[in-house]
């Protein structure tokens, strides 16, 4: 998730070597035809559909029924907030300061950290410092190039967007979706998670790709699934390149359609085969 120009170049070469054949009818720009056309006016969240917490779909059903879940995971929120804020802050500082170098950036980012509001501050500090270290080095590399405007410098140091907005309403998804990270030059959608791998997390990439394709009519063949965890004082960034294949797209559409039917017909899908201990609806489901 800590993309640099050199890493993006490597990803580009890797993507070129991956075989993929995606059916035309499963491209997002065919949103007005089966199987993509949604059978409902209800709009769903990609994260609700693909969080890997509930295989029956009851999570989405209860949320749309207005059941209040318990607080979300503290670690996950801390990692996401820290990541997004640090990247945005580095970009802002590049625009605000003349002749910004790596030493000054580190000093400014140390001060900026104390404006961060998260629940697990120890995890946030480790991740924040990790991000500062990476992009301070990238700033020094970029500064060696002559005649750069601030906008060009910022795009070389951080060549991607965080919380990239996508309108998924044409494919039955919310109009204000946010992709964790988006690399426009490839193009590549990246999803950041904490904890361990879940197959459902790959479906999130398919959902965002379908939404992006429906809005911009630009093909998105790949996603990047990253697990960012802070363990024993170190940041572990485990990422894999995922082909957003026909199988992945079809599976996401089936999950979407099942959730839409449950909500619109007001039919409780029932308990999952195995309830996740991390599910915020677990107290409700255990109680009936």
Short mmCIF file of C-alpha atoms in Angstrom, two decimals:
data_model
loop_
_atom_site.label_atom_id
_atom_site.label_comp_id
_atom_site.label_asym_id
_atom_site.label_seq_id
_atom_site.Cartn_x
_atom_site.Cartn_y
_atom_site.Cartn_z
CA UNK A 1 0.00 0.00 0.00
CA UNK A 2 3.03 2.26 0.24
CA UNK A 3 3.38 2.80 -3.48
CA UNK A 4 6.46 4.40 -4.98
CA UNK A 5 7.28 5.08 -8.62
CA UNK A 6 9.68 2.14 -8.78
CA UNK A 7 7.10 -0.21 -7.26
CA UNK A 8 4.45 0.97 -9.71
CA UNK A 9 6.83 0.27 -12.60
CA UNK A 10 7.35 -3.28 -11.29
CA UNK A 11 3.61 -3.77 -10.93
CA UNK A 12 3.10 -2.58 -14.49
CA UNK A 13 5.53 -5.19 -15.82
CA UNK A 14 3.93 -7.88 -13.68
CA UNK A 15 0.44 -7.00 -14.92
CA UNK A 16 1.56 -7.26 -18.54
CA UNK A 17 2.69 -10.83 -17.91
CA UNK A 18 -0.59 -11.97 -16.32
CA UNK A 19 -3.01 -13.83 -18.61
CA UNK A 20 -6.59 -12.58 -18.39
CA UNK A 21 -9.67 -12.78 -20.56
CA UNK A 22 -12.66 -10.90 -19.19
CA UNK A 23 -16.06 -11.30 -20.82
CA UNK A 24 -17.57 -8.15 -22.31
CA UNK A 25 -20.92 -8.67 -20.57
CA UNK A 26 -19.15 -8.59 -17.20
CA UNK A 27 -17.63 -5.18 -17.76
CA UNK A 28 -19.15 -2.42 -15.65
CA UNK A 29 -20.18 -0.34 -18.65
CA UNK A 30 -22.79 -3.02 -19.41
CA UNK A 31 -24.60 -1.99 -16.22
CA UNK A 32 -27.94 -1.79 -18.05
CA UNK A 33 -27.88 -5.43 -19.15
CA UNK A 34 -28.02 -8.78 -17.33
CA UNK A 35 -26.26 -9.99 -15.28
CA UNK A 36 -25.02 -6.60 -14.09
CA UNK A 37 -28.32 -4.74 -14.13
CA UNK A 38 -29.52 -4.51 -10.51
CA UNK A 39 -33.06 -5.67 -9.83
CA UNK A 40 -33.61 -3.02 -7.16
CA UNK A 41 -33.22 0.67 -6.38
CA UNK A 42 -31.51 -0.20 -3.10
CA UNK A 43 -27.84 0.81 -3.08
CA UNK A 44 -25.31 -1.27 -1.15
CA UNK A 45 -21.86 -0.73 0.31
CA UNK A 46 -19.00 -2.81 -1.11
CA UNK A 47 -17.45 -3.18 2.33
CA UNK A 48 -20.72 -4.45 3.84
CA UNK A 49 -21.01 -7.10 1.14
CA UNK A 50 -17.41 -8.28 1.27
CA UNK A 51 -16.14 -7.90 4.84
CA UNK A 52 -15.92 -11.68 5.31
CA UNK A 53 -17.87 -11.55 8.57
CA UNK A 54 -21.12 -13.22 7.55
CA UNK A 55 -21.54 -15.86 4.84
CA UNK A 56 -25.36 -15.78 5.02
CA UNK A 57 -25.68 -12.09 4.17
CA UNK A 58 -27.40 -11.27 7.45
CA UNK A 59 -24.86 -8.52 8.19
CA UNK A 60 -26.12 -6.43 5.24
CA UNK A 61 -29.76 -7.25 6.00
CA UNK A 62 -29.53 -6.15 9.65
CA UNK A 63 -27.69 -2.97 8.76
CA UNK A 64 -30.42 -1.97 6.29
CA UNK A 65 -33.09 -2.80 8.87
CA UNK A 66 -31.55 -0.19 11.15
CA UNK A 67 -30.12 -2.54 13.77
CA UNK A 68 -27.31 -0.74 15.59
CA UNK A 69 -24.05 -2.73 15.63
CA UNK A 70 -21.48 -2.54 18.39
CA UNK A 71 -18.39 -0.42 17.79
CA UNK A 72 -16.26 -1.34 14.79
CA UNK A 73 -12.76 -2.79 15.17
CA UNK A 74 -10.37 -0.28 16.72
CA UNK A 75 -7.22 -1.56 14.99
CA UNK A 76 -8.75 -1.47 11.53
CA UNK A 77 -10.03 2.07 11.96
CA UNK A 78 -6.70 3.20 13.39
CA UNK A 79 -4.70 1.77 10.48
CA UNK A 80 -7.02 3.20 7.83
CA UNK A 81 -7.19 6.66 9.40
CA UNK A 82 -3.44 6.84 9.99
CA UNK A 83 -2.62 5.70 6.46
CA UNK A 84 -4.99 8.12 4.76
CA UNK A 85 -4.10 11.09 6.97
CA UNK A 86 -0.34 10.58 6.63
CA UNK A 87 -0.48 10.38 2.82
CA UNK A 88 -2.76 13.43 2.58
CA UNK A 89 -0.56 15.40 4.99
CA UNK A 90 2.64 14.74 3.05
CA UNK A 91 0.96 15.94 -0.14
CA UNK A 92 -0.33 19.06 1.61
CA UNK A 93 3.10 19.90 3.04
CA UNK A 94 4.67 19.63 -0.41
CA UNK A 95 2.21 22.24 -1.67
CA UNK A 96 2.54 24.51 1.35
CA UNK A 97 6.34 24.74 1.68
CA UNK A 98 9.00 26.05 -0.65
CA UNK A 99 12.15 23.92 -1.05
CA UNK A 100 10.82 21.14 1.18
CA UNK A 101 13.48 18.50 1.77
CA UNK A 102 13.40 15.17 3.59
CA UNK A 103 14.74 16.58 6.88
CA UNK A 104 12.13 19.31 7.02
CA UNK A 105 9.40 16.89 6.00
CA UNK A 106 10.29 14.55 8.86
CA UNK A 107 10.23 17.43 11.35
CA UNK A 108 6.88 18.73 10.11
CA UNK A 109 5.34 15.27 10.08
CA UNK A 110 6.43 14.71 13.69
CA UNK A 111 4.46 17.82 14.65
CA UNK A 112 1.49 16.84 12.46
CA UNK A 113 1.17 13.46 14.16
CA UNK A 114 -0.14 15.11 17.31
CA UNK A 115 -3.20 16.30 15.39
CA UNK A 116 -4.15 12.71 14.57
CA UNK A 117 -7.21 11.37 16.39
CA UNK A 118 -7.25 7.58 16.58
CA UNK A 119 -8.03 4.95 19.21
CA UNK A 120 -4.79 2.92 19.23
CA UNK A 121 -2.10 5.60 19.31
CA UNK A 122 0.83 3.18 19.65
CA UNK A 123 -0.07 1.44 16.38
CA UNK A 124 -0.66 4.78 14.70
CA UNK A 125 2.79 6.11 15.63
CA UNK A 126 4.59 3.07 14.23
CA UNK A 127 2.64 3.23 10.98
CA UNK A 128 3.00 7.01 10.69
CA UNK A 129 6.78 6.85 11.08
CA UNK A 130 6.94 4.02 8.53
CA UNK A 131 5.09 6.13 5.97
CA UNK A 132 7.22 9.20 6.69
CA UNK A 133 10.40 7.18 6.21
CA UNK A 134 9.30 5.87 2.80
CA UNK A 135 8.13 9.17 1.36
CA UNK A 136 10.95 11.28 2.80
CA UNK A 137 13.27 9.11 0.72
CA UNK A 138 11.00 9.50 -2.30
CA UNK A 139 11.04 13.27 -1.85
CA UNK A 140 14.83 13.34 -2.03
CA UNK A 141 14.78 11.28 -5.24
CA UNK A 142 12.19 13.55 -6.84
CA UNK A 143 14.00 16.76 -5.82
CA UNK A 144 16.96 15.72 -7.97
CA UNK A 145 14.88 16.36 -11.08
CA UNK A 146 15.09 19.96 -12.37
CA UNK A 147 12.30 22.45 -13.08
CA UNK A 148 9.55 20.71 -11.14
CA UNK A 149 6.36 22.50 -10.16
CA UNK A 150 4.86 21.57 -6.80
CA UNK A 151 2.12 19.57 -8.48
CA UNK A 152 4.67 17.54 -10.42
CA UNK A 153 6.77 17.02 -7.31
CA UNK A 154 3.76 15.79 -5.34
CA UNK A 155 2.81 13.36 -8.11
CA UNK A 156 6.34 11.91 -8.18
CA UNK A 157 6.57 11.49 -4.43
CA UNK A 158 3.08 10.03 -4.00
CA UNK A 159 1.92 8.74 -7.42
CA UNK A 160 -1.53 7.57 -6.27
CA UNK A 161 -4.73 8.72 -4.60
CA UNK A 162 -6.19 7.67 -1.27
CA UNK A 163 -9.93 7.38 -0.58
CA UNK A 164 -10.60 7.70 -4.31
CA UNK A 165 -14.31 8.45 -4.93
CA UNK A 166 -16.32 6.15 -7.21
CA UNK A 167 -20.03 6.27 -8.03
CA UNK A 168 -21.41 2.72 -7.99
CA UNK A 169 -25.10 3.58 -8.33
CA UNK A 170 -25.37 2.18 -11.87
CA UNK A 171 -24.47 -1.30 -10.59
CA UNK A 172 -26.54 -1.27 -7.40
CA UNK A 173 -23.82 0.13 -5.16
CA UNK A 174 -23.59 3.36 -3.21
CA UNK A 175 -22.88 6.59 -5.07
CA UNK A 176 -20.16 7.64 -2.62
CA UNK A 177 -17.86 4.60 -2.62
CA UNK A 178 -14.27 5.17 -1.53
CA UNK A 179 -11.39 3.07 -2.85
CA UNK A 180 -8.57 2.81 -0.30
CA UNK A 181 -5.95 3.62 -2.93
CA UNK A 182 -6.02 4.11 -6.69
CA UNK A 183 -3.07 4.22 -9.10
CA UNK A 184 -4.35 6.02 -12.23
CA UNK A 185 -1.39 5.24 -14.48
CA UNK A 186 -2.02 1.47 -14.48
CA UNK A 187 -5.02 1.70 -13.57
CA UNK A 188 -5.08 -0.31 -10.33
CA UNK A 189 -7.50 -0.42 -7.41
CA UNK A 190 -6.00 -1.26 -4.02
CA UNK A 191 -7.85 -2.48 -0.94
CA UNK A 192 -6.23 -2.35 2.50
CA UNK A 193 -7.17 -4.76 5.28
CA UNK A 194 -5.88 -5.69 8.70
CA UNK A 195 -5.74 -9.21 10.09
CA UNK A 196 -5.53 -12.25 7.86
CA UNK A 197 -6.59 -13.17 4.34
CA UNK A 198 -10.26 -13.74 3.54
CA UNK A 199 -11.56 -14.79 0.14
CA UNK A 200 -14.38 -12.21 0.44
CA UNK A 201 -11.81 -9.42 0.39
CA UNK A 202 -11.02 -10.29 -3.22
CA UNK A 203 -14.70 -9.73 -4.02
CA UNK A 204 -14.34 -6.15 -2.83
CA UNK A 205 -11.88 -5.54 -5.67
CA UNK A 206 -14.45 -6.87 -8.14
CA UNK A 207 -17.14 -4.60 -6.71
CA UNK A 208 -14.98 -1.49 -6.97
CA UNK A 209 -13.81 -2.45 -10.47
CA UNK A 210 -17.40 -2.87 -11.70
CA UNK A 211 -18.35 0.49 -10.19
CA UNK A 212 -15.31 2.23 -11.71
CA UNK A 213 -15.97 0.69 -15.14
CA UNK A 214 -19.63 1.70 -15.00
CA UNK A 215 -18.71 5.31 -14.25
CA UNK A 216 -15.68 5.85 -16.47
CA UNK A 217 -15.95 3.06 -19.08
CA UNK A 218 -12.27 2.28 -18.57
CA UNK A 219 -11.30 -1.38 -18.02
CA UNK A 220 -9.91 -2.42 -14.65
CA UNK A 221 -8.40 -5.89 -14.93
CA UNK A 222 -6.43 -5.99 -11.68
CA UNK A 223 -6.76 -5.23 -8.02
CA UNK A 224 -4.18 -5.12 -5.25
CA UNK A 225 -5.13 -6.69 -1.94
CA UNK A 226 -2.91 -5.61 0.96
CA UNK A 227 -2.87 -6.68 4.59
CA UNK A 228 -1.20 -4.04 6.74
CA UNK A 229 -0.51 -5.12 10.32
CA UNK A 230 1.67 -3.74 13.09
CA UNK A 231 3.31 -6.64 14.91
CA UNK A 232 5.96 -6.29 17.63
CA UNK A 233 6.67 -2.69 16.68
CA UNK A 234 7.06 -3.30 12.94
CA UNK A 235 4.81 -2.70 9.94
CA UNK A 236 4.06 -5.81 7.91
CA UNK A 237 2.72 -5.10 4.43
CA UNK A 238 1.60 -8.30 2.68
CA UNK A 239 0.16 -7.64 -0.77
CA UNK A 240 -0.99 -9.73 -3.70
CA UNK A 241 -1.95 -8.81 -7.25
CA UNK A 242 -5.42 -10.14 -8.11
CA UNK A 243 -6.87 -10.64 -11.58
CA UNK A 244 -10.47 -9.38 -11.46
CA UNK A 245 -11.66 -12.36 -13.46
CA UNK A 246 -15.07 -13.47 -14.72
CA UNK A 247 -15.36 -15.79 -11.72
CA UNK A 248 -14.68 -12.99 -9.25
CA UNK A 249 -17.10 -10.63 -10.98
CA UNK A 250 -19.86 -13.24 -11.16
CA UNK A 251 -19.40 -14.15 -7.51
CA UNK A 252 -19.68 -10.52 -6.46
CA UNK A 253 -22.84 -10.06 -8.54
CA UNK A 254 -24.39 -13.12 -6.87
CA UNK A 255 -23.58 -11.75 -3.41
CA UNK A 256 -25.07 -8.38 -4.38
CA UNK A 257 -28.25 -9.92 -5.79
CA UNK A 258 -28.76 -12.17 -2.77
CA UNK A 259 -28.47 -9.17 -0.45
CA UNK A 260 -30.88 -7.11 -2.57
CA UNK A 261 -33.49 -9.87 -2.51
CA UNK A 262 -33.26 -10.24 1.26
CA UNK A 263 -33.64 -6.49 1.82
CA UNK A 264 -36.39 -5.84 -0.72
CA UNK A 265 -38.43 -8.95 0.19
CA UNK A 266 -37.73 -8.42 3.91
CA UNK A 267 -36.55 -11.99 4.36
CA UNK A 268 -34.00 -12.51 7.14
CA UNK A 269 -31.18 -14.70 5.69
CA UNK A 270 -30.60 -16.24 9.11
CA UNK A 271 -27.40 -16.97 10.98
CA UNK A 272 -24.13 -17.62 9.21
CA UNK A 273 -22.73 -21.15 9.22
CA UNK A 274 -19.88 -19.81 11.32
CA UNK A 275 -20.22 -16.40 12.94
CA UNK A 276 -17.05 -14.32 13.05
CA UNK A 277 -15.95 -13.13 16.48
CA UNK A 278 -15.26 -9.74 14.86
CA UNK A 279 -18.83 -9.23 13.62
CA UNK A 280 -20.39 -6.13 15.26
CA UNK A 281 -23.84 -7.80 15.07
CA UNK A 282 -22.74 -10.86 17.02
CA UNK A 283 -24.45 -9.80 20.29
CA UNK A 284 -27.72 -9.26 18.38
CA UNK A 285 -27.53 -12.58 16.56
CA UNK A 286 -26.63 -14.49 19.69
CA UNK A 287 -29.64 -13.00 21.37
CA UNK A 288 -31.95 -14.11 18.58
#
